[in-house]
Short mmCIF file of C-alpha atoms in Angstrom, two decimals:
data_model
loop_
_atom_site.label_atom_id
_atom_site.label_comp_id
_atom_site.label_asym_id
_atom_site.label_seq_id
_atom_site.Cartn_x
_atom_site.Cartn_y
_atom_site.Cartn_z
CA MET A 50 126.21 86.78 60.33
CA GLN A 51 127.11 86.36 63.89
CA GLU A 52 130.39 88.06 64.93
CA PRO A 53 133.15 85.65 66.42
CA THR A 54 133.47 85.25 70.24
CA ASN A 55 137.15 83.86 70.35
CA PHE A 56 140.16 84.59 69.07
CA LYS A 57 142.37 82.59 66.18
CA ARG A 58 145.69 81.24 67.84
CA GLU A 59 147.68 82.16 64.49
CA LEU A 60 150.91 83.41 66.27
CA GLY A 61 153.57 80.80 66.46
CA LEU A 62 157.06 81.44 67.94
CA LEU A 63 158.65 82.89 65.13
CA ASP A 64 155.48 85.48 64.78
CA SER A 65 155.84 86.07 68.66
CA THR A 66 159.79 86.94 68.41
CA MET A 67 159.09 89.27 65.33
CA ILE A 68 156.50 91.23 67.02
CA VAL A 69 158.86 91.88 70.32
CA ILE A 70 161.90 92.81 68.15
CA GLY A 71 159.71 94.94 65.45
CA SER A 72 157.84 96.74 68.21
CA MET A 73 161.45 97.53 69.73
CA ILE A 74 163.28 98.52 67.01
CA GLY A 75 162.14 102.17 65.40
CA SER A 76 164.01 105.05 64.82
CA GLY A 77 165.27 105.77 68.45
CA ILE A 78 168.56 103.67 68.13
CA PHE A 79 169.58 105.92 64.82
CA ILE A 80 168.99 109.27 66.88
CA VAL A 81 168.59 108.90 70.94
CA SER A 82 172.47 108.21 71.30
CA ALA A 83 173.29 111.88 70.67
CA ASP A 84 171.43 112.96 73.67
CA ILE A 85 172.99 110.30 75.72
CA ALA A 86 176.54 111.46 74.82
CA ARG A 87 175.74 114.86 75.93
CA THR A 88 174.69 113.70 79.17
CA VAL A 89 177.51 111.29 79.83
CA GLY A 90 180.38 112.74 77.76
CA SER A 91 182.05 109.54 77.42
CA PRO A 92 182.15 106.31 75.14
CA GLY A 93 182.44 104.24 78.32
CA TYR A 94 179.44 105.48 79.89
CA LEU A 95 177.45 106.03 76.48
CA LEU A 96 177.81 101.91 76.17
CA LEU A 97 176.99 101.23 80.10
CA VAL A 98 173.66 102.97 79.37
CA TRP A 99 172.72 101.08 76.66
CA LEU A 100 173.94 97.87 78.82
CA ILE A 101 172.21 98.55 81.75
CA THR A 102 168.82 99.21 79.51
CA GLY A 103 169.47 95.72 78.00
CA ILE A 104 169.99 93.99 81.50
CA ILE A 105 167.03 95.24 83.02
CA THR A 106 164.89 94.85 79.80
CA ILE A 107 165.88 91.22 79.73
CA ILE A 108 165.15 90.76 83.68
CA ALA A 109 161.77 92.24 83.00
CA ALA A 110 161.06 90.26 80.22
CA LEU A 111 161.97 87.10 82.10
CA SER A 112 159.59 87.91 84.76
CA TYR A 113 157.03 88.62 82.46
CA GLY A 114 157.54 85.55 81.19
CA GLU A 115 155.99 83.92 84.21
CA LEU A 116 153.11 86.39 84.29
CA ALA A 117 152.41 85.45 80.76
CA GLY A 118 152.54 81.56 81.35
CA MET A 119 150.08 82.17 84.30
CA MET A 120 147.64 84.49 82.42
CA PRO A 121 147.89 83.99 79.00
CA HIS A 122 144.91 86.38 78.46
CA ALA A 123 144.23 89.04 75.60
CA GLY A 124 145.54 92.66 77.47
CA GLY A 125 148.62 91.13 78.99
CA GLN A 126 150.04 93.57 81.28
CA TYR A 127 146.68 95.37 81.96
CA VAL A 128 145.34 91.68 83.27
CA TYR A 129 148.30 91.09 85.25
CA LEU A 130 147.80 94.46 86.97
CA ARG A 131 144.38 93.88 87.53
CA GLU A 132 144.93 90.41 89.09
CA ALA A 133 147.63 91.33 91.30
CA TYR A 134 146.05 94.67 92.74
CA ASN A 135 143.07 95.55 91.46
CA PRO A 136 140.69 96.62 88.73
CA LEU A 137 141.40 100.52 89.08
CA ILE A 138 145.29 99.97 88.54
CA GLY A 139 144.66 98.07 85.66
CA PHE A 140 142.55 100.57 84.06
CA LEU A 141 144.96 103.38 85.16
CA TYR A 142 147.49 101.52 82.88
CA GLY A 143 144.99 100.75 80.08
CA TRP A 144 143.88 104.60 80.05
CA THR A 145 147.43 105.85 80.34
CA LEU A 146 148.25 103.17 77.39
CA PHE A 147 145.48 104.30 75.43
CA LEU A 148 145.76 108.15 75.86
CA VAL A 149 149.32 108.33 75.17
CA ILE A 150 151.77 105.52 75.61
CA GLN A 151 150.71 103.18 72.88
CA THR A 152 149.16 105.93 70.55
CA GLY A 153 151.67 108.38 71.01
CA THR A 154 154.33 105.99 70.13
CA ILE A 155 152.34 105.33 67.04
CA ALA A 156 151.88 108.77 66.27
CA ALA A 157 155.72 109.49 66.78
CA VAL A 158 156.67 106.51 64.78
CA GLY A 159 154.51 107.49 61.98
CA VAL A 160 155.81 111.15 61.91
CA ALA A 161 159.28 109.51 61.94
CA PHE A 162 158.47 107.40 59.11
CA ALA A 163 157.21 110.66 57.25
CA LYS A 164 160.01 112.59 57.94
CA PHE A 165 162.16 110.01 56.23
CA THR A 166 159.97 109.54 53.41
CA GLY A 167 160.54 113.21 52.94
CA VAL A 168 164.43 112.55 52.09
CA LEU A 169 163.52 110.56 49.24
CA ILE A 170 160.01 112.68 48.51
CA PRO A 171 160.66 116.30 49.37
CA TRP A 172 157.06 116.83 48.78
CA PHE A 173 156.77 115.34 52.14
CA SER A 174 158.69 117.54 54.03
CA GLU A 175 157.88 118.61 57.39
CA THR A 176 158.25 122.31 55.93
CA HIS A 177 155.69 121.52 53.53
CA LEU A 178 152.99 123.34 54.90
CA LEU A 179 149.48 122.21 53.62
CA PHE A 180 147.11 124.29 55.40
CA VAL A 181 146.09 125.55 58.88
CA LEU A 182 143.26 123.42 60.80
CA PHE A 183 141.80 125.73 63.76
CA GLY A 184 145.26 127.30 64.23
CA LEU A 185 147.09 124.14 64.02
CA LYS A 186 149.69 124.27 60.93
CA ILE A 187 149.08 120.66 59.40
CA THR A 188 152.39 119.48 57.04
CA ALA A 189 152.59 116.93 54.30
CA ALA A 190 154.67 114.59 56.58
CA GLN A 191 151.83 114.61 58.97
CA ILE A 192 149.08 113.67 56.71
CA LEU A 193 151.91 111.07 55.30
CA ALA A 194 151.90 109.87 59.12
CA ILE A 195 148.17 109.70 58.99
CA ILE A 196 148.00 107.72 56.28
CA SER A 197 150.61 105.27 56.83
CA ILE A 198 148.62 104.68 60.55
CA LEU A 199 145.40 104.26 58.33
CA ILE A 200 147.02 101.91 56.13
CA LEU A 201 148.39 99.55 58.75
CA THR A 202 145.15 99.84 60.79
CA LEU A 203 143.34 98.45 58.00
CA VAL A 204 145.68 95.87 57.34
CA ASN A 205 145.07 94.62 60.57
CA ILE A 206 141.50 94.60 60.32
CA TRP A 207 141.64 92.36 57.73
CA GLY A 208 143.04 89.91 60.03
CA LEU A 209 145.79 88.67 62.26
CA LYS A 210 147.27 86.36 59.09
CA GLU A 211 147.52 89.64 56.95
CA GLY A 212 149.10 91.36 60.19
CA LYS A 213 151.98 89.10 60.92
CA ILE A 214 152.84 89.07 57.36
CA VAL A 215 153.69 92.56 57.24
CA GLN A 216 155.28 92.15 60.71
CA ASN A 217 157.50 89.28 59.53
CA ILE A 218 158.42 90.59 56.24
CA PHE A 219 159.76 94.37 57.70
CA THR A 220 161.10 93.06 61.23
CA PHE A 221 163.21 90.31 59.09
CA THR A 222 164.51 93.28 56.44
CA LYS A 223 165.37 95.99 59.06
CA THR A 224 167.10 93.40 61.44
CA ILE A 225 169.37 92.35 58.44
CA ALA A 226 169.82 95.84 57.61
CA LEU A 227 171.09 97.23 60.91
CA PHE A 228 173.20 94.29 61.51
CA GLY A 229 174.96 94.93 58.02
CA LEU A 230 175.09 98.61 59.19
CA ILE A 231 176.78 97.45 62.07
CA LEU A 232 179.18 95.28 60.75
CA LEU A 233 180.20 97.83 57.90
CA GLY A 234 180.74 100.38 60.46
CA ILE A 235 182.88 98.05 62.46
CA PHE A 236 184.90 96.38 59.59
CA ILE A 237 185.02 99.27 57.06
CA GLY A 238 183.73 102.56 58.52
CA LYS A 239 186.22 102.78 61.52
CA ASN A 240 188.00 105.87 61.80
CA SER A 241 191.68 105.72 63.30
CA MET A 242 191.32 109.71 64.65
CA ALA A 243 187.81 108.88 66.12
CA ILE A 244 189.16 105.57 67.65
CA ALA A 245 192.04 107.41 69.10
CA ALA A 246 189.96 110.37 70.55
CA ASN A 247 187.30 107.92 72.32
CA PHE A 248 189.38 105.23 73.46
CA SER A 249 191.95 107.94 75.14
CA ASN A 250 189.20 109.58 77.24
CA PHE A 251 187.09 106.28 77.66
CA TRP A 252 185.61 107.03 80.75
CA ASN A 253 186.30 110.64 81.45
CA ALA A 254 182.58 111.42 82.08
CA SER A 255 181.07 115.02 81.71
CA TRP A 256 177.41 116.73 81.05
CA THR A 257 177.38 119.03 78.28
CA HIS A 258 174.09 121.44 78.83
CA ILE A 259 172.82 123.15 75.68
CA ALA A 260 170.24 125.80 75.28
CA ASP A 261 168.79 126.86 71.71
CA GLY A 262 171.68 124.74 70.13
CA LYS A 263 174.18 126.11 71.76
CA VAL A 264 176.77 124.89 74.39
CA ILE A 265 176.06 126.73 78.12
CA SER A 266 178.16 124.65 80.14
CA ILE A 267 180.12 121.46 80.32
CA GLU A 268 180.01 120.14 84.08
CA SER A 269 182.80 117.35 84.73
CA LEU A 270 181.23 114.12 86.47
CA SER A 271 182.73 112.40 89.26
CA GLY A 272 181.44 110.09 92.14
CA ILE A 273 177.75 110.11 92.52
CA ALA A 274 177.14 112.74 89.76
CA ILE A 275 178.05 110.14 87.22
CA PHE A 276 175.03 107.83 88.72
CA ALA A 277 172.57 110.88 88.42
CA ALA A 278 173.74 111.53 84.72
CA VAL A 279 173.57 107.79 83.71
CA GLY A 280 170.19 107.64 85.12
CA ALA A 281 168.99 110.88 83.45
CA ALA A 282 170.56 109.76 79.94
CA MET A 283 168.25 106.57 80.24
CA VAL A 284 165.04 108.26 79.16
CA GLY A 285 166.21 107.80 75.23
CA SER A 286 167.66 104.27 75.77
CA LEU A 287 164.66 102.88 77.75
CA PHE A 288 162.40 104.64 75.04
CA SER A 289 164.09 102.87 72.33
CA SER A 290 164.04 99.70 74.16
CA ASP A 291 160.33 99.89 75.02
CA ALA A 292 157.13 97.79 73.75
CA TRP A 293 158.84 94.70 74.45
CA ASN A 294 155.90 93.66 76.38
CA ASN A 295 153.25 94.11 73.53
CA ILE A 296 153.85 90.54 72.70
CA THR A 297 151.67 89.79 76.24
CA PHE A 298 148.49 91.55 74.87
CA THR A 299 148.03 89.07 72.21
CA ALA A 300 148.36 86.10 74.37
CA SER A 301 144.91 85.03 73.12
CA GLU A 302 146.30 84.66 69.44
CA VAL A 303 149.56 82.97 70.40
CA VAL A 304 149.59 79.02 69.76
CA ASN A 305 150.83 77.41 73.09
CA PRO A 306 151.22 80.94 74.68
CA LYS A 307 152.50 79.48 78.10
CA LYS A 308 155.55 78.20 76.51
CA THR A 309 155.85 80.56 73.21
CA ILE A 310 155.53 83.94 74.90
CA PRO A 311 158.04 83.36 77.61
CA LEU A 312 160.39 82.48 74.96
CA SER A 313 159.70 85.01 72.77
CA LEU A 314 160.07 87.63 75.16
CA VAL A 315 163.74 86.55 76.05
CA LEU A 316 164.86 85.77 72.41
CA GLY A 317 163.44 89.36 71.21
CA THR A 318 164.89 91.10 73.66
CA GLY A 319 168.10 89.42 74.06
CA ILE A 320 168.77 89.89 70.03
CA VAL A 321 167.52 93.71 70.26
CA THR A 322 170.03 94.34 73.19
CA LEU A 323 172.78 92.85 71.41
CA LEU A 324 172.22 94.75 68.17
CA TYR A 325 171.81 98.10 70.12
CA ILE A 326 174.91 97.63 72.11
CA ALA A 327 176.83 96.60 68.64
CA ALA A 328 175.31 99.58 66.89
CA ASN A 329 176.55 102.27 69.55
CA PHE A 330 179.96 100.22 69.50
CA SER A 331 179.88 101.09 65.89
CA TYR A 332 179.43 104.81 66.13
CA ILE A 333 182.34 105.33 68.54
CA LEU A 334 184.40 103.21 65.99
CA VAL A 335 183.43 105.79 63.34
CA LEU A 336 182.72 109.39 65.16
CA PRO A 337 184.35 110.96 67.96
CA LEU A 338 181.99 111.32 70.67
CA THR A 339 182.57 115.05 71.77
CA GLY A 340 182.21 117.52 69.14
CA ASN A 341 181.13 121.07 68.44
CA PRO A 342 177.65 122.25 67.42
CA ASP A 343 178.92 124.62 65.09
CA GLY A 344 181.46 122.06 63.52
CA ALA A 345 181.55 122.03 59.73
CA THR A 346 182.01 118.63 58.99
CA VAL A 347 180.23 115.21 60.70
CA ALA A 348 183.35 114.61 62.50
CA GLU A 349 183.77 117.91 64.01
CA ARG A 350 180.31 117.90 65.25
CA GLY A 351 180.90 114.44 66.87
CA ILE A 352 178.18 111.95 68.03
CA GLN A 353 177.18 114.69 70.54
CA PHE A 354 176.14 117.28 67.91
CA ALA A 355 174.84 114.90 65.00
CA ALA A 356 172.83 117.15 62.74
CA SER A 357 169.37 116.90 64.34
CA ASP A 358 170.61 114.29 66.70
CA ARG A 359 170.63 111.70 63.62
CA ILE A 360 173.60 110.20 64.53
CA GLY A 361 172.72 107.22 62.24
CA ILE A 362 173.26 109.34 59.15
CA ALA A 363 176.12 110.90 60.57
CA ALA A 364 177.79 107.60 61.31
CA ALA A 365 176.59 106.14 57.78
CA THR A 366 177.97 109.18 55.70
CA THR A 367 181.61 108.21 56.37
CA ILE A 368 180.58 104.98 55.08
CA PHE A 369 178.62 105.76 52.18
CA GLY A 370 179.63 109.17 51.46
CA ASP A 371 176.80 111.04 49.19
CA THR A 372 174.33 108.12 48.97
CA THR A 373 174.25 108.03 52.78
CA ALA A 374 170.86 110.10 53.06
CA ILE A 375 168.78 107.65 50.61
CA ILE A 376 170.10 104.40 52.01
CA MET A 377 169.33 105.66 55.80
CA ALA A 378 165.93 106.88 54.77
CA ILE A 379 165.07 103.73 53.35
CA LEU A 380 166.26 101.67 56.36
CA ILE A 381 164.25 103.89 59.05
CA MET A 382 161.18 103.71 56.81
CA VAL A 383 161.48 100.28 56.51
CA SER A 384 162.28 100.09 60.36
CA THR A 385 159.30 102.68 61.60
CA PHE A 386 156.87 101.04 59.21
CA GLY A 387 157.52 97.50 60.95
CA CYS A 388 157.53 99.01 64.27
CA ASN A 389 154.16 100.80 63.85
CA ASN A 390 152.42 97.56 62.59
CA GLY A 391 153.34 95.66 65.72
CA LEU A 392 152.08 98.58 67.91
CA ILE A 393 148.73 98.75 66.09
CA LEU A 394 148.35 95.12 66.24
CA ALA A 395 149.17 94.70 69.98
CA GLY A 396 147.54 97.54 70.98
CA ALA A 397 144.06 97.17 70.35
CA ARG A 398 144.19 94.00 72.28
CA VAL A 399 144.35 95.79 75.77
CA TYR A 400 141.36 98.32 74.89
CA TYR A 401 139.47 94.98 73.88
CA ALA A 402 140.14 93.52 77.50
CA MET A 403 139.20 96.70 79.33
CA ALA A 404 135.90 96.72 77.49
CA LYS A 405 135.44 93.15 78.34
CA ASP A 406 135.81 94.20 81.91
CA ASN A 407 133.25 97.31 81.26
CA LEU A 408 135.86 99.56 81.65
CA PHE A 409 135.61 100.68 78.26
CA PHE A 410 133.07 101.24 75.31
CA LYS A 411 131.21 98.23 74.95
CA LYS A 412 131.53 97.77 71.36
CA ILE A 413 135.30 97.89 71.60
CA GLY A 414 135.16 94.61 73.13
CA THR A 415 133.95 92.94 70.39
CA LEU A 416 135.91 90.91 67.38
CA ASN A 417 134.91 91.37 63.59
CA LYS A 418 134.30 88.53 60.98
CA ASN A 419 138.12 88.21 61.17
CA SER A 420 138.20 87.49 64.61
CA VAL A 421 140.28 90.79 65.32
CA PRO A 422 139.18 93.79 67.41
CA GLY A 423 138.00 95.92 64.68
CA VAL A 424 136.32 98.59 66.46
CA ALA A 425 139.35 98.77 69.08
CA LEU A 426 141.85 99.16 66.07
CA ILE A 427 139.79 101.97 64.54
CA VAL A 428 139.52 103.90 67.55
CA GLN A 429 143.22 103.25 68.36
CA GLY A 430 143.93 104.84 64.68
CA ILE A 431 141.60 107.79 65.07
CA TRP A 432 143.15 108.80 68.34
CA ALA A 433 146.93 108.10 67.09
CA SER A 434 146.07 110.31 63.98
CA ALA A 435 144.80 113.25 66.06
CA LEU A 436 148.05 113.03 68.06
CA CYS A 437 149.90 113.49 64.67
CA LEU A 438 147.98 116.62 64.08
CA SER A 439 148.39 117.95 67.36
CA GLY A 440 152.41 117.80 67.33
CA THR A 441 152.25 117.28 71.01
CA TYR A 442 153.09 113.82 71.08
CA ASN A 443 156.77 113.72 71.51
CA GLU A 444 156.13 116.03 74.69
CA LEU A 445 153.53 113.69 75.96
CA LEU A 446 156.00 110.74 75.45
CA ASP A 447 158.55 112.57 77.47
CA TYR A 448 156.38 113.25 80.31
CA VAL A 449 154.94 109.79 80.10
CA MET A 450 158.15 107.64 80.17
CA PHE A 451 158.10 108.25 84.18
CA ALA A 452 154.91 106.73 84.38
CA VAL A 453 155.85 103.49 81.91
CA ILE A 454 158.56 102.68 84.18
CA ILE A 455 156.29 102.91 87.39
CA PHE A 456 153.70 100.44 85.77
CA TYR A 457 156.70 98.39 84.95
CA ILE A 458 157.97 98.29 88.44
CA LEU A 459 154.18 97.81 89.58
CA THR A 460 154.10 94.64 87.60
CA ILE A 461 157.31 93.05 88.68
CA ILE A 462 156.16 93.53 92.25
CA GLY A 463 152.78 92.07 90.96
CA LEU A 464 155.05 88.81 90.47
CA PHE A 465 155.64 88.83 94.25
CA ILE A 466 152.45 89.43 95.08
CA LEU A 467 150.68 86.49 92.99
CA ARG A 468 153.31 84.32 94.41
CA LYS A 469 151.81 85.24 97.77
CA LYS A 470 148.10 85.27 96.67
CA ARG A 471 147.99 82.48 94.32
CA PRO A 472 150.69 79.93 95.33
CA ASP A 473 149.09 76.93 93.62
CA ALA A 474 148.32 78.67 90.22
CA GLU A 475 149.52 76.91 87.53
CA ARG A 476 153.19 78.26 86.02
CA PRO A 477 154.85 76.47 83.12
CA TYR A 478 157.46 78.91 83.38
CA LYS A 479 158.71 80.25 86.43
CA ALA A 480 160.90 83.87 86.30
CA PHE A 481 164.82 82.93 85.92
CA GLY A 482 166.60 84.04 88.99
CA TYR A 483 163.55 84.87 91.09
CA PRO A 484 163.66 86.36 93.75
CA VAL A 485 166.70 88.16 92.93
CA LEU A 486 166.53 89.25 89.64
CA PRO A 487 163.12 90.49 89.82
CA ALA A 488 164.02 92.19 93.25
CA LEU A 489 167.21 93.86 91.34
CA TYR A 490 164.91 94.93 88.40
CA ILE A 491 162.65 96.87 90.89
CA ILE A 492 165.69 98.54 92.78
CA ILE A 493 167.41 99.62 89.69
CA ALA A 494 164.02 100.75 87.61
CA THR A 495 163.26 102.81 91.23
CA ALA A 496 166.53 104.33 91.35
CA ILE A 497 165.98 105.47 87.76
CA ALA A 498 162.61 106.59 88.56
CA VAL A 499 163.73 108.58 91.56
CA ASP A 500 166.52 110.10 89.30
CA LEU A 501 164.33 111.27 86.36
CA LEU A 502 161.94 113.16 89.09
CA ILE A 503 165.02 114.99 90.43
CA TYR A 504 167.00 115.63 86.85
CA LYS A 505 163.91 115.82 84.33
CA SER A 506 161.56 118.02 86.23
CA TYR A 507 159.05 117.48 83.50
CA THR A 508 158.38 113.73 84.31
CA TRP A 509 156.24 115.02 87.39
CA TYR A 510 153.56 116.08 84.15
CA GLY A 511 153.60 111.97 83.74
CA PHE A 512 151.58 111.66 87.12
CA LEU A 513 149.00 114.29 85.93
CA ILE A 514 148.56 112.13 83.02
CA VAL A 515 148.00 108.82 84.94
CA LEU A 516 146.14 110.29 87.71
CA THR A 517 143.34 111.77 84.99
CA GLY A 518 142.19 108.10 84.73
CA VAL A 519 141.22 108.19 88.40
CA PRO A 520 138.03 110.21 87.95
CA ILE A 521 137.47 108.76 84.81
CA TYR A 522 137.43 105.10 86.33
CA PHE A 523 134.99 105.96 88.85
CA LEU A 524 132.69 107.45 86.62
CA TRP A 525 133.04 104.41 83.93
CA LYS A 526 132.16 102.28 86.87
CA ARG A 527 129.14 104.17 87.87
CA PHE A 528 127.95 104.43 84.32
CA SER A 529 128.57 100.65 83.63
CA ILE A 530 126.35 99.88 86.74
CA LYS A 531 123.58 102.05 85.79
CA GLU A 532 123.58 100.39 82.55
CA ILE A 533 123.62 96.90 83.66
CA THR A 534 120.71 97.60 86.10
CA ASN A 535 118.66 99.14 83.35
CA ASN A 536 119.18 96.17 81.19
#
């Protein structure tokens, strides 16, 4: 039987928007606000961090809309970078995406799914050691994470229709559940003591430095130091708001992509931004922001020191009491499972596009009988599973977040470059607010990147991860040329 050579266009506006929303909402919104609260120290700046993150995400989405309409091809951002600059820059993005951005996120989300499954079924606990493999301690949680990745990989190998059904069901469920949790927090769970404490010190910024779970100093912030703290705090919110660009990877499977993708980007990022800001507003109505790591109660620990940074559970405890752990575990299981489906579905399309350019294994650039890149999905699943076992994916994601921002900046700059290089190219949608809003994004994102280099020293490792792709690129090009010559 001859293998299909073309994708099937089966993703409508609803499906595309569900991929944007579902890929963005994972476990981050239930966790990262604790670290943000320690870094900025005030409810006002906590909300400001999420607001700035939302604004720049929406601006980027508006800019990507033009690129998506102009180049509605499988691979999305990889294609934009290749066309705006050169194949090397495109490859470096695809290489980093495969090495850690996409696969590392899949691993991290998979383990988050397993962690919260362990709340319902203790056998899957992170502390349940099964065996030691080559010095690596393998837990039941890691095995469940791998199983969940393999199941979702198999679903997407069966076809796009199956993948989008899973995506729509889980994204609808978690969006409604998160919205319900927000409403309960605002109207039922609000705490008068927390409200008094938070709104009396709404803009009093401070940076709480901790080591080994203990407070070592509390630094009062003013002037330029506030901007530095806000920038450093945005690592968590940016990570939680990432992956919105995944819909561009699937452009060859979207119905009327020139209109559908730009609209889905705006709708998806807009909805998630509103949910994230509302969730954090709910948090500050339920719990005091400042707290004590040794506090005996959820209120005494506050947002800053929620147990294991699980601020979502801490906030829900005041609403649901003893049933909180079960309710939140189910919500986060649904959220992470749906998130990973979107990541798995979309990521494989980038490796497919790279293989078509002779920059990845040739077999990865083929479609299976269901018109999906089956080999690319399998390779992605294997590497993500390996990262689950390594236990280093969280560190890798921290390292590479700086690189993610740089690639976003390069892509938005690419919008300006392509306006000059291809002034007559068809642009069914033009970036809203061009050139002001895209330029504003570049300025803000660059400031955040510089801030991260100064205040988050590990971000330098992100450079190294990207740079490992340079020799790989030239070796691959040399190998590809030899192969073509021999054939």
